[in-house]
Amino acid sequence: MKLKPEQVVIFNAIRYSIDFCDVSYKRLLKSLTELADKGTIENQDFSSVLLDVWSIINYCVIFRKVLCRSFNISVDEPYLSEINKAKNLRDTNQHLDERVEEILSLKDLPVSGSLSWLRIHPKTQKLVRSAIYSGTFTNKIEASIPVSNRIEKELHDEIHRVEFTCVVREGKKGNHSYREESILINTIMSELIWWVAHLEVQIEVQFRGHEITKRHLSDFIIQVGN
């Protein structure tokens, strides 16, 4: 059984979207654990944490688009519900230059969003609630960030309910409205894990009994030195 070039591209797009989300998520959990434990944050920490959050948002949406378009899967599938919310945030962030004038400056909302999470210390079982707010708020006495006490079974035993909030735009051109949307990064990763397992089963069934011919190089590096 030989894969067509376009099929190889599809699987590469899916693979790297998942890998990028996985790398960003692991790095994010490490950062959130360290921030919760030390209780202080440096300027660079904000960018590092939010970069990983937006990387997960961006690439889970790319995964969704490739998945639905290539395999004729409905966007209303239950295991795309949180990823669909991420799409709203990603699409709005693509037009950040417009959002600055339309809503961010008027309501003094965080330009790159806010993030909250719960940290359960493994030794003491002490619960620490943390939140970060991006940017300088000029018109407010205090910042509003959703922080929940709810503990659920998560992918990670020590970091729970990683909740990201940012502004999204709704409505048609000329009649736009804005609201804040919150998504759970943990849930996005759970949905991606479900799809990976589901696709692996389907691929195994489709390839069963066929000889796999290796025709494509994968992941190489080129270096040129003097």
Tab-separated table of N, CA and C in Angstrom, residues 64-174:
chain	number	residue	atom	x	y	z
A	64	ARG	N	-7.621	20.804	13.864
A	64	ARG	CA	-9.065	20.706	13.622
A	64	ARG	C	-9.397	20.911	12.157
A	65	LYS	N	-8.791	21.927	11.552
A	65	LYS	CA	-9.083	22.230	10.154
A	65	LYS	C	-8.640	21.105	9.231
A	66	VAL	N	-7.439	20.605	9.442
A	66	VAL	CA	-6.934	19.508	8.604
A	66	VAL	C	-7.773	18.254	8.816
A	67	LEU	N	-8.079	17.952	10.057
A	67	LEU	CA	-8.862	16.762	10.392
A	67	LEU	C	-10.228	16.788	9.717
A	68	CYS	N	-10.947	17.889	9.890
A	68	CYS	CA	-12.315	17.971	9.367
A	68	CYS	C	-12.340	18.016	7.844
A	69	ARG	N	-11.395	18.737	7.268
A	69	ARG	CA	-11.381	18.876	5.804
A	69	ARG	C	-10.918	17.598	5.128
A	70	SER	N	-9.945	16.922	5.702
A	70	SER	CA	-9.352	15.758	5.049
A	70	SER	C	-10.137	14.479	5.261
A	71	PHE	N	-10.837	14.390	6.394
A	71	PHE	CA	-11.539	13.146	6.717
A	71	PHE	C	-13.056	13.322	6.812
A	72	ASN	N	-13.531	14.477	6.327
A	72	ASN	CA	-14.968	14.745	6.288
A	72	ASN	C	-15.618	14.556	7.663
A	73	ILE	N	-14.973	15.119	8.672
A	73	ILE	CA	-15.472	15.027	10.050
A	73	ILE	C	-16.183	16.324	10.407
A	74	SER	N	-17.328	16.201	11.052
A	74	SER	CA	-18.116	17.372	11.421
A	74	SER	C	-17.440	18.149	12.550
A	75	VAL	N	-17.519	19.468	12.476
A	75	VAL	CA	-16.954	20.304	13.537
A	75	VAL	C	-17.782	20.212	14.812
A	76	ASP	N	-18.955	19.599	14.718
A	76	ASP	CA	-19.824	19.453	15.881
A	76	ASP	C	-19.541	18.186	16.675
A	77	GLU	N	-18.484	17.473	16.314
A	77	GLU	CA	-18.111	16.281	17.076
A	77	GLU	C	-17.861	16.655	18.538
A	78	PRO	N	-18.324	15.822	19.488
A	78	PRO	CA	-18.167	16.141	20.916
A	78	PRO	C	-16.729	16.413	21.330
A	79	TYR	N	-15.771	15.672	20.764
A	79	TYR	CA	-14.381	15.843	21.159
A	79	TYR	C	-13.678	16.964	20.405
A	80	LEU	N	-14.470	17.879	19.850
A	80	LEU	CA	-13.932	19.110	19.271
A	80	LEU	C	-14.521	20.340	19.957
A	81	SER	N	-15.292	20.142	21.011
A	81	SER	CA	-16.043	21.243	21.622
A	81	SER	C	-15.125	22.327	22.192
A	82	GLU	N	-14.087	21.940	22.923
A	82	GLU	CA	-13.187	22.937	23.507
A	82	GLU	C	-12.260	23.523	22.436
A	83	ILE	N	-11.883	22.687	21.478
A	83	ILE	CA	-11.057	23.162	20.370
A	83	ILE	C	-11.830	24.177	19.534
A	84	ASN	N	-13.138	24.006	19.410
A	84	ASN	CA	-13.970	24.985	18.696
A	84	ASN	C	-13.914	26.345	19.393
A	85	LYS	N	-13.894	26.340	20.714
A	85	LYS	CA	-13.756	27.597	21.448
A	85	LYS	C	-12.404	28.241	21.153
A	86	ALA	N	-11.382	27.393	21.064
A	86	ALA	CA	-10.047	27.895	20.748
A	86	ALA	C	-10.030	28.570	19.388
A	87	LYS	N	-10.818	28.058	18.457
A	87	LYS	CA	-10.883	28.661	17.121
A	87	LYS	C	-11.382	30.101	17.208
A	88	ASN	N	-12.373	30.355	18.059
A	88	ASN	CA	-12.876	31.721	18.219
A	88	ASN	C	-11.764	32.666	18.678
A	89	LEU	N	-10.978	32.208	19.625
A	89	LEU	CA	-9.878	33.031	20.135
A	89	LEU	C	-8.797	33.221	19.084
A	90	ARG	N	-8.476	32.158	18.387
A	90	ARG	CA	-7.424	32.224	17.378
A	90	ARG	C	-7.817	33.146	16.232
A	91	ASP	N	-9.059	33.039	15.779
A	91	ASP	CA	-9.511	33.871	14.662
A	91	ASP	C	-9.501	35.349	15.034
A	92	THR	N	-9.908	35.646	16.268
A	92	THR	CA	-9.906	37.034	16.718
A	92	THR	C	-8.488	37.555	16.862
A	93	ASN	N	-7.591	36.724	17.362
A	93	ASN	CA	-6.206	37.149	17.558
A	93	ASN	C	-5.493	37.396	16.232
A	94	GLN	N	-5.970	36.783	15.158
A	94	GLN	CA	-5.378	37.006	13.840
A	94	GLN	C	-5.550	38.464	13.398
A	95	HIS	N	-6.539	39.149	13.996
A	95	HIS	CA	-6.814	40.542	13.654
A	95	HIS	C	-6.588	41.436	14.876
A	96	LEU	N	-5.501	41.169	15.586
A	96	LEU	CA	-5.219	41.902	16.821
A	96	LEU	C	-5.104	43.400	16.571
A	97	ASP	N	-4.575	43.779	15.408
A	97	ASP	CA	-4.427	45.199	15.110
A	97	ASP	C	-5.776	45.914	15.094
A	98	GLU	N	-6.809	45.229	14.622
A	98	GLU	CA	-8.148	45.811	14.611
A	98	GLU	C	-8.753	45.810	16.012
A	99	ARG	N	-8.501	44.729	16.756
A	99	ARG	CA	-9.080	44.614	18.102
A	99	ARG	C	-8.579	45.714	19.028
A	100	VAL	N	-7.337	46.137	18.826
A	100	VAL	CA	-6.762	47.178	19.690
A	100	VAL	C	-7.635	48.425	19.669
A	101	GLU	N	-8.056	48.841	18.479
A	101	GLU	CA	-8.872	50.050	18.348
A	101	GLU	C	-10.339	49.783	18.667
A	102	GLU	N	-10.824	48.604	18.309
A	102	GLU	CA	-12.255	48.331	18.414
A	102	GLU	C	-12.726	48.050	19.834
A	103	ILE	N	-11.903	47.334	20.623
A	103	ILE	CA	-12.418	46.899	21.916
A	103	ILE	C	-11.381	46.900	23.036
A	104	LEU	N	-10.149	46.494	22.754
A	104	LEU	CA	-9.165	46.330	23.825
A	104	LEU	C	-8.881	47.632	24.552
A	105	SER	N	-8.707	48.714	23.787
A	105	SER	CA	-8.394	49.999	24.414
A	105	SER	C	-9.613	50.607	25.087
A	106	LEU	N	-10.816	50.298	24.581
A	106	LEU	CA	-12.034	50.870	25.149
A	106	LEU	C	-12.382	50.244	26.493
A	107	LYS	N	-12.232	48.935	26.588
A	107	LYS	CA	-12.584	48.241	27.826
A	107	LYS	C	-11.362	47.826	28.633
A	108	ASP	N	-10.189	48.194	28.128
A	108	ASP	CA	-8.955	47.922	28.859
A	108	ASP	C	-8.790	46.433	29.159
A	109	LEU	N	-9.011	45.608	28.139
A	109	LEU	CA	-8.872	44.170	28.296
A	109	LEU	C	-7.421	43.754	28.051
A	110	PRO	N	-6.982	42.633	28.632
A	110	PRO	CA	-5.594	42.186	28.442
A	110	PRO	C	-5.325	41.851	26.984
A	111	VAL	N	-4.279	42.411	26.432
A	111	VAL	CA	-4.026	42.298	25.003
A	111	VAL	C	-3.762	40.854	24.581
A	112	SER	N	-3.126	40.058	25.432
A	112	SER	CA	-2.850	38.659	25.095
A	112	SER	C	-3.554	37.679	26.014
A	113	GLY	N	-4.539	38.174	26.751
A	113	GLY	CA	-5.350	37.300	27.588
A	113	GLY	C	-4.860	37.171	29.021
A	114	SER	N	-5.624	36.439	29.803
A	114	SER	CA	-5.258	36.143	31.190
A	114	SER	C	-5.329	34.640	31.407
A	115	LEU	N	-4.587	34.173	32.389
A	115	LEU	CA	-4.496	32.736	32.639
A	115	LEU	C	-4.569	32.470	34.137
A	116	SER	N	-5.339	31.468	34.510
A	116	SER	CA	-5.396	31.050	35.906
A	116	SER	C	-5.207	29.539	35.985
A	117	TRP	N	-4.704	29.076	37.116
A	117	TRP	CA	-4.500	27.643	37.295
A	117	TRP	C	-4.417	27.296	38.769
A	118	LEU	N	-4.600	26.024	39.073
A	118	LEU	CA	-4.517	25.510	40.435
A	118	LEU	C	-3.322	24.571	40.528
A	119	ARG	N	-2.583	24.720	41.592
A	119	ARG	CA	-1.410	23.870	41.821
A	119	ARG	C	-1.590	23.136	43.142
A	120	ILE	N	-1.550	21.806	43.098
A	120	ILE	CA	-1.624	20.994	44.306
A	120	ILE	C	-0.225	20.452	44.603
A	121	HIS	N	0.336	20.907	45.701
A	121	HIS	CA	1.693	20.475	46.045
A	121	HIS	C	1.665	18.990	46.402
A	122	PRO	N	2.532	18.174	45.794
A	122	PRO	CA	2.481	16.719	45.989
A	122	PRO	C	2.773	16.262	47.415
A	123	LYS	N	3.558	17.033	48.160
A	123	LYS	CA	3.917	16.612	49.514
A	123	LYS	C	2.922	17.106	50.550
A	124	THR	N	2.565	18.374	50.476
A	124	THR	CA	1.696	18.963	51.497
A	124	THR	C	0.215	18.930	51.109
A	125	GLN	N	-0.078	18.674	49.816
A	125	GLN	CA	-1.442	18.722	49.275
A	125	GLN	C	-2.057	20.116	49.406
A	126	LYS	N	-1.196	21.106	49.606
A	126	LYS	CA	-1.657	22.485	49.685
A	126	LYS	C	-2.092	22.970	48.301
A	127	LEU	N	-3.228	23.659	48.285
A	127	LEU	CA	-3.779	24.170	47.035
A	127	LEU	C	-3.401	25.638	46.864
A	128	VAL	N	-2.756	25.947	45.745
A	128	VAL	CA	-2.357	27.324	45.439
A	128	VAL	C	-3.071	27.763	44.170
A	129	ARG	N	-3.798	28.885	44.268
A	129	ARG	CA	-4.476	29.461	43.106
A	129	ARG	C	-3.615	30.585	42.555
A	130	SER	N	-3.371	30.547	41.264
A	130	SER	CA	-2.521	31.568	40.647
A	130	SER	C	-3.202	32.110	39.398
A	131	ALA	N	-2.856	33.345	39.059
A	131	ALA	CA	-3.395	33.952	37.839
A	131	ALA	C	-2.434	35.002	37.337
A	132	ILE	N	-2.350	35.141	36.016
A	132	ILE	CA	-1.539	36.195	35.422
A	132	ILE	C	-2.398	36.967	34.430
A	133	TYR	N	-2.104	38.244	34.312
A	133	TYR	CA	-2.865	39.173	33.475
A	133	TYR	C	-1.867	39.888	32.577
A	134	SER	N	-2.043	39.774	31.257
A	134	SER	CA	-1.040	40.305	30.341
A	134	SER	C	-1.234	41.797	30.083
A	135	GLY	N	-0.140	42.513	30.093
A	135	GLY	CA	-0.183	43.930	29.762
A	135	GLY	C	-0.376	44.819	30.978
A	136	THR	N	-0.416	46.118	30.731
A	136	THR	CA	-0.617	47.119	31.774
A	136	THR	C	-2.044	47.612	31.720
A	137	PHE	N	-2.776	47.456	32.824
A	137	PHE	CA	-4.152	47.944	32.818
A	137	PHE	C	-4.169	49.377	33.340
A	138	THR	N	-4.765	50.271	32.537
A	138	THR	CA	-4.653	51.706	32.795
A	138	THR	C	-5.915	52.336	33.361
A	139	ASN	N	-7.058	51.763	33.036
A	139	ASN	CA	-8.322	52.386	33.425
A	139	ASN	C	-9.029	51.661	34.558
A	140	LYS	N	-8.378	50.643	35.096
A	140	LYS	CA	-9.012	49.848	36.137
A	140	LYS	C	-8.223	49.917	37.431
A	141	ILE	N	-8.957	49.836	38.517
A	141	ILE	CA	-8.301	49.751	39.821
A	141	ILE	C	-7.826	48.332	40.067
A	142	GLU	N	-8.582	47.370	39.565
A	142	GLU	CA	-8.199	45.973	39.725
A	142	GLU	C	-8.550	45.201	38.463
A	143	ALA	N	-7.850	44.084	38.241
A	143	ALA	CA	-8.086	43.236	37.072
A	143	ALA	C	-9.010	42.088	37.443
A	144	SER	N	-9.864	41.714	36.519
A	144	SER	CA	-10.796	40.609	36.732
A	144	SER	C	-10.306	39.389	35.973
A	145	ILE	N	-9.998	38.312	36.698
A	145	ILE	CA	-9.513	37.074	36.094
A	145	ILE	C	-10.292	35.909	36.689
A	146	PRO	N	-10.933	35.072	35.852
A	146	PRO	CA	-11.660	33.910	36.381
A	146	PRO	C	-10.716	32.943	37.076
A	147	VAL	N	-11.012	32.613	38.330
A	147	VAL	CA	-10.231	31.627	39.075
A	147	VAL	C	-11.209	30.684	39.743
A	148	SER	N	-11.104	29.394	39.431
A	148	SER	CA	-12.035	28.410	39.959
A	148	SER	C	-11.376	27.567	41.040
A	149	ASN	N	-12.190	27.058	41.973
A	149	ASN	CA	-11.712	26.125	42.988
A	149	ASN	C	-11.986	24.675	42.597
A	150	ARG	N	-12.578	24.494	41.443
A	150	ARG	CA	-13.039	23.172	41.038
A	150	ARG	C	-11.859	22.257	40.695
A	151	ILE	N	-11.820	21.088	41.324
A	151	ILE	CA	-10.776	20.100	41.074
A	151	ILE	C	-11.390	18.934	40.314
A	152	GLU	N	-10.815	18.595	39.176
A	152	GLU	CA	-11.296	17.489	38.368
A	152	GLU	C	-10.125	16.567	38.057
A	153	LYS	N	-10.453	15.392	37.545
A	153	LYS	CA	-9.398	14.481	37.109
A	153	LYS	C	-8.732	15.094	35.886
A	154	GLU	N	-7.441	15.340	35.987
A	154	GLU	CA	-6.727	16.042	34.930
A	154	GLU	C	-5.618	15.157	34.354
A	155	LEU	N	-4.994	15.658	33.303
A	155	LEU	CA	-3.865	14.964	32.698
A	155	LEU	C	-2.644	15.015	33.598
A	156	HIS	N	-2.600	16.021	34.452
A	156	HIS	CA	-1.444	16.245	35.311
A	156	HIS	C	-1.908	16.233	36.764
A	157	ASP	N	-1.205	15.527	37.617
A	157	ASP	CA	-1.645	15.364	39.003
A	157	ASP	C	-1.493	16.627	39.840
A	158	GLU	N	-0.597	17.534	39.443
A	158	GLU	CA	-0.291	18.682	40.283
A	158	GLU	C	-0.851	20.003	39.752
A	159	ILE	N	-1.062	20.102	38.447
A	159	ILE	CA	-1.593	21.324	37.850
A	159	ILE	C	-3.013	21.053	37.337
A	160	HIS	N	-3.965	21.836	37.826
A	160	HIS	CA	-5.369	21.623	37.474
A	160	HIS	C	-5.982	22.900	36.886
A	161	ARG	N	-6.952	22.686	36.069
A	161	ARG	CA	-7.805	23.748	35.539
A	161	ARG	C	-6.999	24.952	35.035
A	162	VAL	N	-6.232	24.715	34.000
A	162	VAL	CA	-5.498	25.801	33.347
A	162	VAL	C	-6.494	26.519	32.435
A	163	GLU	N	-6.958	27.674	32.879
A	163	GLU	CA	-8.056	28.374	32.203
A	163	GLU	C	-7.558	29.680	31.583
A	164	PHE	N	-7.734	29.789	30.282
A	164	PHE	CA	-7.281	30.970	29.550
A	164	PHE	C	-8.489	31.783	29.103
A	165	THR	N	-8.405	33.105	29.268
A	165	THR	CA	-9.510	33.994	28.917
A	165	THR	C	-9.009	35.124	28.031
A	166	CYS	N	-9.734	35.362	26.933
A	166	CYS	CA	-9.393	36.463	26.047
A	166	CYS	C	-10.667	36.907	25.325
A	167	VAL	N	-10.583	38.009	24.586
A	167	VAL	CA	-11.753	38.569	23.924
A	167	VAL	C	-11.962	37.901	22.561
A	168	VAL	N	-13.229	37.700	22.189
A	168	VAL	CA	-13.582	37.189	20.861
A	168	VAL	C	-14.613	38.119	20.236
A	169	ARG	N	-14.615	38.156	18.901
A	169	ARG	CA	-15.575	38.985	18.171
A	169	ARG	C	-16.642	38.113	17.547
A	170	GLU	N	-17.876	38.571	17.611
A	170	GLU	CA	-19.003	37.845	17.032
A	170	GLU	C	-19.798	38.768	16.113
A	171	GLY	N	-20.662	38.160	15.302
A	171	GLY	CA	-21.530	38.949	14.444
A	171	GLY	C	-20.936	39.220	13.078
A	172	LYS	N	-21.716	39.856	12.229
A	172	LYS	CA	-21.307	40.162	10.875
A	172	LYS	C	-20.668	41.541	10.796
A	173	LYS	N	-20.014	41.779	9.661
A	173	LYS	CA	-19.323	43.042	9.457
A	173	LYS	C	-20.289	44.205	9.590
A	174	GLY	N	-19.910	45.190	10.359
A	174	GLY	CA	-20.760	46.341	10.591
A	174	GLY	C	-21.665	46.189	11.797
